[in-house]
Amino acid sequence: MVVPDPPVLVSLKRITPSIYEASLACLAKAVWVAVGDARVLPQNPAAILGITFHAVVAAAHKGKLSVAGANDRSAARALFDRTAQELHLRAHRLVRSKFPSADRLPFYNRHRERAAITATPIAASRSPLASSAADVTRLGRAPVKTEARLSSKDGYLVGRADHIDARSSIVVDYKTGNAAGGNACAVSNSEARQLRLYAYLAAENGTDIRTGAVVRSGGQRCEIGISPAEAEAEADSAKKQLGRLNAAVAEGASFQDLASPSPKNCSFCPCLPFCGRFWAEATPEWTAGCGLHVEGSVAEVESGRTYGIPLTTLLLSTRSGTAGARCVSIEQIPTEWLDMDCSGPPHVGDTVRVVHGRQLGTDTGVAVIRVDKALTSVWRLRQSSAEAPRAVAPRDA
Ligand code: SF4
C-alpha cells in the first residue's frame, strides 16, 4: 500500500471534544481528527467493536432494544452482530483481509457480551415514564438525551454525549478501551475534560449538569462532580485551541509544521504511516512508549508459502523509526497485506514503513520483526514527493 498524503489544513468552524483532546497533544493529530479521510487507513479492530458497543447501549437508552427482562440479552447480542457486520463491510480492505468476518475481530465475543450485559438492564428498566409528558413539562425539555448533537450558543463547540439525564443532572460517557493509567475505577484527566465539555454543552442547551460519569464496558463506574465554572473553563480552553488551529491555517502552516512528535503523543496515533515528523524524530528509546515502527530501504524480498498461504519476508536497511538495528527482517507478512490498494508489493530499492511490528529478537545483527495481525500495516513511499499535501473537504462535526 502506498503511504497516503497528510491532510491540508483548513479553517475549522467548530471544535469537538475529540478534536480538542487530540489538539492538546499534537495539533497535527487534531487536524487529522477534524478533516482526515479515515477511509484511507485501516481501522483498529478494537475501535470497530467500540463503536458497535456504543450503538447497542444507545439503542437501549433510546428504547429501541426490546427485551423480555433484565436477563434477556438476545436482542442486544443480535443488534451487536448486525452493527458489527455493517461496520465490517465498510472497513478498510486490510482489516477485511485480516478478519474476513466481523465475528473474527479480536475479542469479538467479549465485547459482544459486555455490550449485552451493559445494555440489557438499561433496556429493561426504561419505563414509559422516562420521557413522560409530566417530566417534559416539569423540566421544560426532554429529560434524557442519548447521542444528541449539542452545539454551544456561539456555535464554536459541538459534541454528542453518550447519555444526558436531566432528572439527575448527570452526563454519562461509556468507554470500551483500557483506562488511562490502568485504573478503571477513576476518571482520567482526558475523560474529565470530555465530561466537562459535555456538561457545558448541556448547560448551553438548558440542562444543568452536576455529575459526570464514566461507565466502562467491564462494568466499573466512576464519577466526578462538575461545577458550571469548571465546565465553562474547559469550554474556553477548547475554543482557544480552535483559535490556535485556525491561526496556524491563516499563517499557511502545513500538517508537518504542527506535528509534535513524542513517545506519548504518537502512541497509537493513526497518522504514523504518513507523519514525516514522526519518522524524522523517532528514536529507539521511544519503543517502550509508542511501539515498534520502522522505515527502511528494501534490500531483499523473499517469497514463500506456509500452509498454502503466500508470505513475504522483507529485509530492510533501516533509515528511521524506533527499531535500533541497522538491518531488520520483517518476517512472513501475508503477501495479500502488501497490495491492498493494488499499487503492487514492495520491490528491492523501495522505501517502506512498517507500523506496529513486534520484535522477536536479533539474529546476527539483524532485528527480527513479526507482524501483529490486529495492528501491523506495511506502507510503500512514493519515489517522489512522498508527503505532498492533498486538499480534503472539511468534515462537518
Ligand atoms: S504521529 Fe505523532 S507527531 Fe505525527 S500527528 Fe501523530 S501525534 Fe502528531
Tab-separated table of C-alpha atoms and ligand atoms in Angstrom:
chain	number	residue	atom	x	y	z
A	1	MET	CA	0.000	0.000	0.000
A	2	VAL	CA	1.218	3.484	-0.787
A	3	VAL	CA	1.585	5.916	2.102
A	4	PRO	CA	-1.403	8.306	1.988
A	5	ASP	CA	-0.838	12.049	1.891
A	6	PRO	CA	-1.323	14.029	5.079
A	7	PRO	CA	-4.310	16.370	5.045
A	8	VAL	CA	-4.000	20.005	4.142
A	9	LEU	CA	-5.037	22.352	6.910
A	10	VAL	CA	-8.384	24.039	6.530
A	11	SER	CA	-10.013	26.537	8.838
A	12	LEU	CA	-12.434	24.850	11.267
A	13	LYS	CA	-15.783	26.381	12.118
A	14	ARG	CA	-16.132	24.413	15.352
A	15	ILE	CA	-14.292	22.080	17.664
A	16	THR	CA	-15.462	18.779	19.133
A	17	PRO	CA	-14.263	17.087	22.336
A	18	SER	CA	-12.252	14.617	20.199
A	19	ILE	CA	-10.509	17.344	18.201
A	20	TYR	CA	-9.837	19.250	21.418
A	21	GLU	CA	-8.297	16.249	23.130
A	22	ALA	CA	-6.087	15.493	20.129
A	23	SER	CA	-5.042	19.154	19.914
A	24	LEU	CA	-3.740	19.165	23.482
A	25	ALA	CA	-1.193	16.531	22.456
A	26	CYS	CA	-0.490	17.463	18.846
A	27	LEU	CA	-2.186	19.984	16.582
A	28	ALA	CA	-1.395	17.867	13.521
A	29	LYS	CA	-3.232	14.927	15.040
A	30	ALA	CA	-6.167	17.263	15.717
A	31	VAL	CA	-6.190	18.234	12.040
A	32	TRP	CA	-6.422	14.558	11.135
A	33	VAL	CA	-9.286	14.004	13.574
A	34	ALA	CA	-11.077	17.040	12.131
A	35	VAL	CA	-10.610	16.628	8.386
A	36	GLY	CA	-8.675	13.423	7.712
A	37	ASP	CA	-10.110	10.859	5.337
A	38	ALA	CA	-10.401	7.903	7.712
A	39	ARG	CA	-11.133	5.546	4.802
A	40	VAL	CA	-7.509	5.546	3.672
A	41	LEU	CA	-6.204	3.960	6.870
A	42	PRO	CA	-7.051	0.562	8.356
A	43	GLN	CA	-9.190	0.868	11.456
A	44	ASN	CA	-8.045	-0.526	14.765
A	45	PRO	CA	-10.323	-3.591	15.202
A	46	ALA	CA	-10.954	-2.546	18.805
A	47	ALA	CA	-12.381	0.761	17.550
A	48	ILE	CA	-14.872	-1.056	15.316
A	49	LEU	CA	-16.103	-3.080	18.260
A	50	GLY	CA	-16.128	0.019	20.466
A	51	ILE	CA	-18.466	1.788	18.027
A	52	THR	CA	-20.621	-1.325	17.984
A	53	PHE	CA	-20.795	-1.393	21.787
A	54	HIS	CA	-21.914	2.248	21.812
A	55	ALA	CA	-24.615	1.574	19.223
A	56	VAL	CA	-26.124	-1.193	21.346
A	57	VAL	CA	-26.094	0.855	24.550
A	58	ALA	CA	-27.534	3.877	22.743
A	59	ALA	CA	-30.354	1.734	21.359
A	60	ALA	CA	-31.131	0.595	24.899
A	61	HIS	CA	-31.275	4.171	26.173
A	62	LYS	CA	-33.497	5.205	23.273
A	63	GLY	CA	-35.971	2.417	23.949
A	64	LYS	CA	-35.112	0.691	20.677
A	65	LEU	CA	-33.956	-2.550	22.276
A	66	SER	CA	-36.884	-4.789	23.024
A	67	VAL	CA	-36.155	-7.195	25.886
A	68	ALA	CA	-38.320	-9.598	27.870
A	69	GLY	CA	-36.464	-8.838	31.098
A	70	ALA	CA	-33.158	-7.819	32.663
A	71	ASN	CA	-31.611	-11.192	31.776
A	72	ASP	CA	-32.817	-11.392	28.202
A	73	ARG	CA	-29.660	-10.457	26.317
A	74	SER	CA	-30.673	-11.890	22.968
A	75	ALA	CA	-31.795	-8.560	21.458
A	76	ALA	CA	-28.566	-6.837	22.480
A	77	ARG	CA	-26.466	-9.655	21.037
A	78	ALA	CA	-28.424	-9.603	17.788
A	79	LEU	CA	-28.028	-5.833	17.422
A	80	PHE	CA	-24.330	-6.126	18.205
A	81	ASP	CA	-23.936	-8.736	15.461
A	82	ARG	CA	-25.844	-6.663	12.890
A	83	THR	CA	-23.972	-3.441	13.676
A	84	ALA	CA	-20.567	-5.122	13.663
A	85	GLN	CA	-21.332	-6.734	10.314
A	86	GLU	CA	-22.313	-3.378	8.800
A	87	LEU	CA	-19.163	-1.694	10.090
A	88	HIS	CA	-17.028	-4.613	8.970
A	89	LEU	CA	-18.442	-4.329	5.443
A	90	ARG	CA	-17.344	-0.679	5.360
A	91	ALA	CA	-13.945	-1.296	6.958
A	92	HIS	CA	-10.631	-0.841	5.161
A	93	ARG	CA	-9.713	-3.747	2.855
A	94	LEU	CA	-6.732	-4.646	5.005
A	95	VAL	CA	-8.994	-5.132	8.023
A	96	ARG	CA	-11.346	-7.327	5.990
A	97	SER	CA	-8.428	-9.310	4.640
A	98	LYS	CA	-7.095	-9.974	8.125
A	99	PHE	CA	-10.544	-10.686	9.572
A	100	PRO	CA	-12.887	-11.982	6.841
A	101	SER	CA	-15.978	-11.604	9.008
A	102	ALA	CA	-16.908	-9.324	11.891
A	103	ASP	CA	-17.065	-12.127	14.424
A	104	ARG	CA	-13.397	-12.882	13.770
A	105	LEU	CA	-12.284	-9.474	15.037
A	106	PRO	CA	-10.146	-9.855	18.181
A	107	PHE	CA	-12.143	-10.282	21.401
A	108	TYR	CA	-15.436	-10.142	19.499
A	109	ASN	CA	-17.342	-12.305	21.965
A	110	ARG	CA	-16.026	-10.430	24.955
A	111	HIS	CA	-17.132	-7.057	23.505
A	112	ARG	CA	-20.475	-8.578	22.471
A	113	GLU	CA	-21.187	-9.952	25.900
A	114	ARG	CA	-20.121	-6.760	27.627
A	115	ALA	CA	-22.444	-4.770	25.386
A	116	ALA	CA	-25.299	-7.149	26.199
A	117	ILE	CA	-24.590	-7.028	29.942
A	118	THR	CA	-24.470	-3.217	29.900
A	119	ALA	CA	-27.393	-2.562	27.579
A	120	THR	CA	-29.964	-5.133	28.660
A	121	PRO	CA	-30.700	-3.751	32.164
A	122	ILE	CA	-30.970	-0.266	30.662
A	123	ALA	CA	-33.475	-1.520	28.097
A	124	ALA	CA	-35.409	-3.455	30.747
A	125	SER	CA	-35.599	-0.531	33.157
A	126	ARG	CA	-36.572	2.023	30.577
A	127	SER	CA	-40.112	2.788	31.667
A	128	PRO	CA	-42.578	4.796	29.618
A	129	LEU	CA	-42.205	7.442	32.352
A	130	ALA	CA	-38.661	8.080	31.148
A	131	SER	CA	-39.991	10.559	28.637
A	132	SER	CA	-43.338	11.265	30.207
A	133	ALA	CA	-45.200	14.430	29.448
A	134	ALA	CA	-45.002	15.307	33.156
A	135	ASP	CA	-41.212	15.223	33.060
A	136	VAL	CA	-41.100	17.307	29.929
A	137	THR	CA	-43.422	19.883	31.494
A	138	ARG	CA	-41.512	19.957	34.792
A	139	LEU	CA	-38.096	20.221	33.190
A	140	GLY	CA	-39.163	22.249	30.191
A	141	ARG	CA	-37.367	19.810	27.885
A	142	ALA	CA	-36.861	16.123	27.225
A	143	PRO	CA	-35.448	14.583	30.428
A	144	VAL	CA	-32.975	12.295	28.698
A	145	LYS	CA	-30.857	12.730	25.598
A	146	THR	CA	-28.799	9.970	24.037
A	147	GLU	CA	-26.152	10.793	21.453
A	148	ALA	CA	-27.922	14.062	20.693
A	149	ARG	CA	-25.788	16.558	18.810
A	150	LEU	CA	-25.408	19.615	21.003
A	151	SER	CA	-23.960	22.948	19.992
A	152	SER	CA	-22.826	25.878	22.103
A	153	LYS	CA	-24.775	29.087	21.606
A	154	ASP	CA	-21.873	30.665	19.726
A	155	GLY	CA	-21.527	27.546	17.544
A	156	TYR	CA	-17.811	27.058	18.258
A	157	LEU	CA	-18.210	23.876	20.289
A	158	VAL	CA	-20.237	20.812	19.325
A	159	GLY	CA	-20.449	17.288	20.667
A	160	ARG	CA	-22.558	14.195	21.205
A	161	ALA	CA	-22.663	12.995	24.772
A	162	ASP	CA	-23.449	9.304	25.113
A	163	HIS	CA	-26.253	9.991	27.568
A	164	ILE	CA	-27.585	13.014	29.455
A	165	ASP	CA	-30.177	12.632	32.215
A	166	ALA	CA	-31.599	15.987	33.252
A	167	ARG	CA	-33.562	14.439	36.133
A	168	SER	CA	-30.366	13.534	37.971
A	169	SER	CA	-28.182	16.248	36.347
A	170	ILE	CA	-25.730	13.671	35.080
A	171	VAL	CA	-23.837	13.101	31.867
A	172	VAL	CA	-22.653	9.557	31.151
A	173	ASP	CA	-19.819	8.506	28.869
A	174	TYR	CA	-19.354	4.824	28.019
A	175	LYS	CA	-15.799	3.567	27.482
A	176	THR	CA	-14.644	0.339	25.896
A	177	GLY	CA	-10.886	0.925	25.805
A	178	ASN	CA	-8.394	0.437	28.594
A	179	ALA	CA	-8.495	3.093	31.289
A	180	ALA	CA	-5.652	5.626	31.085
A	181	GLY	CA	-3.067	4.749	33.719
A	182	GLY	CA	-4.669	1.345	34.166
A	183	ASN	CA	-7.059	2.484	36.896
A	184	ALA	CA	-10.533	1.515	35.711
A	185	CYS	CA	-12.101	2.905	38.883
A	186	ALA	CA	-11.004	6.515	38.363
A	187	VAL	CA	-11.912	9.172	35.814
A	188	SER	CA	-8.749	10.080	33.881
A	189	ASN	CA	-7.809	13.665	33.093
A	190	SER	CA	-8.827	13.324	29.456
A	191	GLU	CA	-12.136	11.702	30.410
A	192	ALA	CA	-12.775	14.541	32.873
A	193	ARG	CA	-12.117	17.132	30.159
A	194	GLN	CA	-14.588	15.406	27.882
A	195	LEU	CA	-17.256	15.228	30.601
A	196	ARG	CA	-16.808	18.915	31.424
A	197	LEU	CA	-17.300	19.832	27.758
A	198	TYR	CA	-20.483	17.779	27.615
A	199	ALA	CA	-21.676	19.465	30.820
A	200	TYR	CA	-21.039	22.846	29.199
A	201	LEU	CA	-22.901	21.850	26.050
A	202	ALA	CA	-25.805	20.559	28.114
A	203	ALA	CA	-25.929	23.838	30.058
A	204	GLU	CA	-25.889	25.824	26.830
A	205	ASN	CA	-28.937	23.798	25.820
A	206	GLY	CA	-30.833	24.298	29.057
A	207	THR	CA	-29.789	21.256	31.095
A	208	ASP	CA	-27.904	21.720	34.336
A	209	ILE	CA	-25.257	19.013	34.857
A	210	ARG	CA	-23.559	18.472	38.208
A	211	THR	CA	-22.061	14.995	37.780
A	212	GLY	CA	-20.032	13.324	35.065
A	213	ALA	CA	-19.902	9.528	34.988
A	214	VAL	CA	-17.685	7.135	33.099
A	215	VAL	CA	-19.125	3.653	32.676
A	216	ARG	CA	-16.621	1.105	31.415
A	217	SER	CA	-17.545	-1.911	29.363
A	218	GLY	CA	-16.034	-4.045	32.119
A	219	GLY	CA	-18.756	-2.769	34.463
A	220	GLN	CA	-16.822	-0.194	36.500
A	221	ARG	CA	-18.484	3.147	37.068
A	222	CYS	CA	-16.704	6.253	38.299
A	223	GLU	CA	-17.986	9.772	38.762
A	224	ILE	CA	-16.732	13.309	39.199
A	225	GLY	CA	-18.528	16.464	40.286
A	226	ILE	CA	-18.662	19.221	37.678
A	227	SER	CA	-19.355	22.824	38.598
A	228	PRO	CA	-20.634	25.296	35.998
A	229	ALA	CA	-17.364	27.229	36.359
A	230	GLU	CA	-15.291	24.116	35.602
A	231	ALA	CA	-17.417	23.322	32.565
A	232	GLU	CA	-17.106	26.867	31.291
A	233	ALA	CA	-13.329	26.960	31.820
A	234	GLU	CA	-12.926	23.755	29.803
A	235	ALA	CA	-15.080	25.155	27.022
A	236	ASP	CA	-12.969	28.348	26.976
A	237	SER	CA	-9.846	26.218	26.696
A	238	ALA	CA	-11.350	24.239	23.792
A	239	LYS	CA	-12.290	27.427	21.964
A	240	LYS	CA	-8.736	28.735	22.441
A	241	GLN	CA	-7.417	25.531	20.833
A	242	LEU	CA	-9.777	26.150	17.922
A	243	GLY	CA	-8.289	29.649	17.667
A	244	ARG	CA	-4.735	28.223	17.694
A	245	LEU	CA	-5.538	25.802	14.894
A	246	ASN	CA	-7.215	28.434	12.769
A	247	ALA	CA	-4.375	30.909	13.342
A	248	ALA	CA	-1.962	28.258	12.065
A	249	VAL	CA	-4.135	27.760	8.979
A	250	ALA	CA	-4.178	31.506	8.370
A	251	GLU	CA	-0.381	31.553	8.566
A	252	GLY	CA	-0.139	28.828	5.923
A	253	ALA	CA	1.185	26.084	8.203
A	254	SER	CA	1.357	22.521	6.916
A	255	PHE	CA	0.461	19.303	8.692
A	256	GLN	CA	4.135	18.695	9.399
A	257	ASP	CA	4.600	22.198	10.828
A	258	LEU	CA	2.033	21.397	13.521
A	259	ALA	CA	3.278	17.916	14.411
A	260	SER	CA	4.620	17.452	17.954
A	261	PRO	CA	6.204	14.012	17.968
A	262	SER	CA	6.930	12.299	21.263
A	263	PRO	CA	6.510	8.738	22.504
A	264	LYS	CA	3.393	9.745	24.436
A	265	ASN	CA	1.790	11.841	21.713
A	266	CYS	CA	2.476	9.350	18.934
A	267	SER	CA	1.341	6.252	20.820
A	268	PHE	CA	-1.391	4.688	18.670
A	269	CYS	CA	-1.661	7.846	16.565
A	270	PRO	CA	-3.409	6.946	13.297
A	271	CYS	CA	-1.135	9.374	11.428
A	272	LEU	CA	2.010	7.270	11.918
A	273	PRO	CA	2.187	5.986	8.311
A	274	PHE	CA	2.313	9.488	6.803
A	275	CYS	CA	3.669	11.711	9.592
A	276	GLY	CA	7.083	12.813	8.347
A	277	ARG	CA	7.953	14.499	11.628
A	278	PHE	CA	7.486	11.228	13.494
A	279	TRP	CA	9.856	9.412	11.153
A	280	ALA	CA	12.340	12.281	11.317
A	281	GLU	CA	12.455	12.385	15.104
A	282	ALA	CA	11.604	8.928	16.484
A	283	THR	CA	14.461	7.073	18.167
A	284	PRO	CA	14.865	3.532	19.547
A	285	GLU	CA	14.247	4.921	23.051
A	286	TRP	CA	10.650	5.598	22.004
A	287	THR	CA	9.809	1.912	21.587
A	288	ALA	CA	8.547	1.460	25.142
A	289	GLY	CA	6.265	4.494	24.842
A	290	CYS	CA	4.858	4.139	21.356
A	291	GLY	CA	5.747	0.749	19.931
A	292	LEU	CA	7.913	-0.612	17.152
A	293	HIS	CA	7.810	1.226	13.850
A	294	VAL	CA	10.479	1.092	11.178
A	295	GLU	CA	11.259	2.840	7.912
A	296	GLY	CA	13.853	1.319	5.645
A	297	SER	CA	15.020	0.595	2.172
A	298	VAL	CA	14.144	-2.859	0.847
A	299	ALA	CA	17.348	-4.874	0.408
A	300	GLU	CA	15.788	-8.294	-0.216
A	301	VAL	CA	12.336	-9.715	-0.883
A	302	GLU	CA	11.759	-13.381	-0.135
A	303	SER	CA	8.508	-15.090	-1.071
A	304	GLY	CA	7.206	-18.405	0.207
A	305	ARG	CA	4.165	-20.292	1.375
A	306	THR	CA	3.161	-21.683	4.732
A	307	TYR	CA	0.109	-23.940	4.829
A	308	GLY	CA	-0.650	-22.681	1.331
A	309	ILE	CA	-0.675	-19.005	2.371
A	310	PRO	CA	1.658	-16.762	0.335
A	311	LEU	CA	4.050	-14.959	2.667
A	312	THR	CA	6.693	-12.316	2.027
A	313	THR	CA	9.742	-11.511	4.128
A	314	LEU	CA	11.335	-8.100	3.635
A	315	LEU	CA	14.917	-7.372	4.605
A	316	LEU	CA	15.228	-3.644	5.258
A	317	SER	CA	18.194	-1.387	5.633
A	318	THR	CA	16.843	0.802	8.435
A	319	ARG	CA	16.517	4.544	7.860
A	320	SER	CA	14.436	5.709	10.791
A	321	GLY	CA	11.851	4.718	13.357
A	322	THR	CA	12.078	3.067	16.728
A	323	ALA	CA	13.935	-0.135	15.791
A	324	GLY	CA	17.532	0.150	16.950
A	325	ALA	CA	19.173	-2.239	14.465
A	326	ARG	CA	20.675	-1.096	11.170
A	327	CYS	CA	19.029	-4.023	9.450
A	328	VAL	CA	15.588	-5.526	10.135
A	329	SER	CA	13.853	-8.555	8.736
A	330	ILE	CA	10.073	-8.210	8.617
A	331	GLU	CA	9.124	-11.866	8.717
A	332	GLN	CA	6.312	-13.703	6.996
A	333	ILE	CA	3.993	-10.868	6.043
A	334	PRO	CA	0.874	-12.254	4.379
A	335	THR	CA	1.552	-11.178	0.782
A	336	GLU	CA	-2.046	-10.042	0.374
A	337	TRP	CA	-1.481	-7.322	3.018
A	338	LEU	CA	1.127	-5.672	0.809
A	339	ASP	CA	-1.114	-4.866	-2.130
A	340	MET	CA	-4.446	-3.813	-0.682
A	341	ASP	CA	-4.606	-0.696	-2.860
A	342	CYS	CA	-3.487	-2.575	-5.985
A	343	SER	CA	-0.322	-0.461	-6.135
A	344	GLY	CA	1.855	-3.578	-6.144
A	345	PRO	CA	4.060	-5.122	-3.483
A	346	PRO	CA	7.391	-3.569	-2.471
A	347	HIS	CA	10.482	-4.241	-4.590
A	348	VAL	CA	14.174	-4.010	-3.851
A	349	GLY	CA	15.117	-0.342	-3.555
A	350	ASP	CA	11.675	0.811	-2.413
A	351	THR	CA	11.328	2.651	0.890
A	352	VAL	CA	8.740	1.120	3.177
A	353	ARG	CA	7.292	1.934	6.561
A	354	VAL	CA	6.097	-0.785	8.884
A	355	VAL	CA	3.939	0.357	11.791
A	356	HIS	CA	3.172	-1.668	14.901
A	357	GLY	CA	5.596	-4.540	14.449
A	358	ARG	CA	6.613	-6.997	17.155
A	359	GLN	CA	10.314	-7.586	17.693
A	360	LEU	CA	11.277	-11.198	18.279
A	361	GLY	CA	14.979	-10.656	18.849
A	362	THR	CA	18.200	-10.029	16.994
A	363	ASP	CA	19.918	-12.603	14.833
A	364	THR	CA	23.483	-11.882	13.668
A	365	GLY	CA	22.889	-8.138	13.867
A	366	VAL	CA	19.516	-8.229	12.101
A	367	ALA	CA	16.423	-7.381	14.167
A	368	VAL	CA	13.728	-9.948	13.524
A	369	ILE	CA	10.257	-8.406	13.444
A	370	ARG	CA	6.966	-10.234	13.197
A	371	VAL	CA	3.699	-8.677	12.163
A	372	ASP	CA	0.826	-8.153	14.588
A	373	LYS	CA	-2.374	-9.379	12.980
A	374	ALA	CA	-4.557	-6.683	14.517
A	375	LEU	CA	-2.336	-3.647	14.095
A	376	THR	CA	0.554	-4.033	11.650
A	377	SER	CA	0.409	-2.346	8.280
A	378	VAL	CA	3.143	-2.020	5.659
A	379	TRP	CA	3.389	1.082	3.509
A	380	ARG	CA	5.478	1.985	0.490
A	381	LEU	CA	6.619	5.565	-0.010
A	382	ARG	CA	6.182	7.108	-3.420
A	383	GLN	CA	9.514	7.651	-5.119
A	384	SER	CA	8.998	11.391	-5.215
A	385	SER	CA	7.004	13.836	-3.108
A	386	ALA	CA	6.040	11.104	-0.658
A	387	GLU	CA	4.344	13.592	1.604
A	388	ALA	CA	2.930	16.159	-0.773
A	389	PRO	CA	-0.205	17.552	0.855
A	390	ARG	CA	-3.609	16.828	-0.616
A	391	ALA	CA	-6.682	19.012	-0.314
A	392	VAL	CA	-9.566	17.434	1.553
A	393	ALA	CA	-13.020	18.728	2.283
A	394	PRO	CA	-13.668	19.500	5.951
A	395	ARG	CA	-15.993	17.065	7.690
A	396	ASP	CA	-18.959	18.615	9.342
A	397	ALA	CA	-18.518	17.968	13.029
B	1	SF4	S1	2.412	10.710	14.656
B	1	SF4	FE1	2.888	11.980	16.441
B	1	SF4	S2	3.618	13.932	15.599
B	1	SF4	FE2	2.547	12.839	13.964
B	1	SF4	S3	0.448	13.579	14.024
B	1	SF4	FE3	0.544	11.759	15.304
B	1	SF4	S4	0.931	12.532	17.354
B	1	SF4	FE4	1.428	14.164	15.955
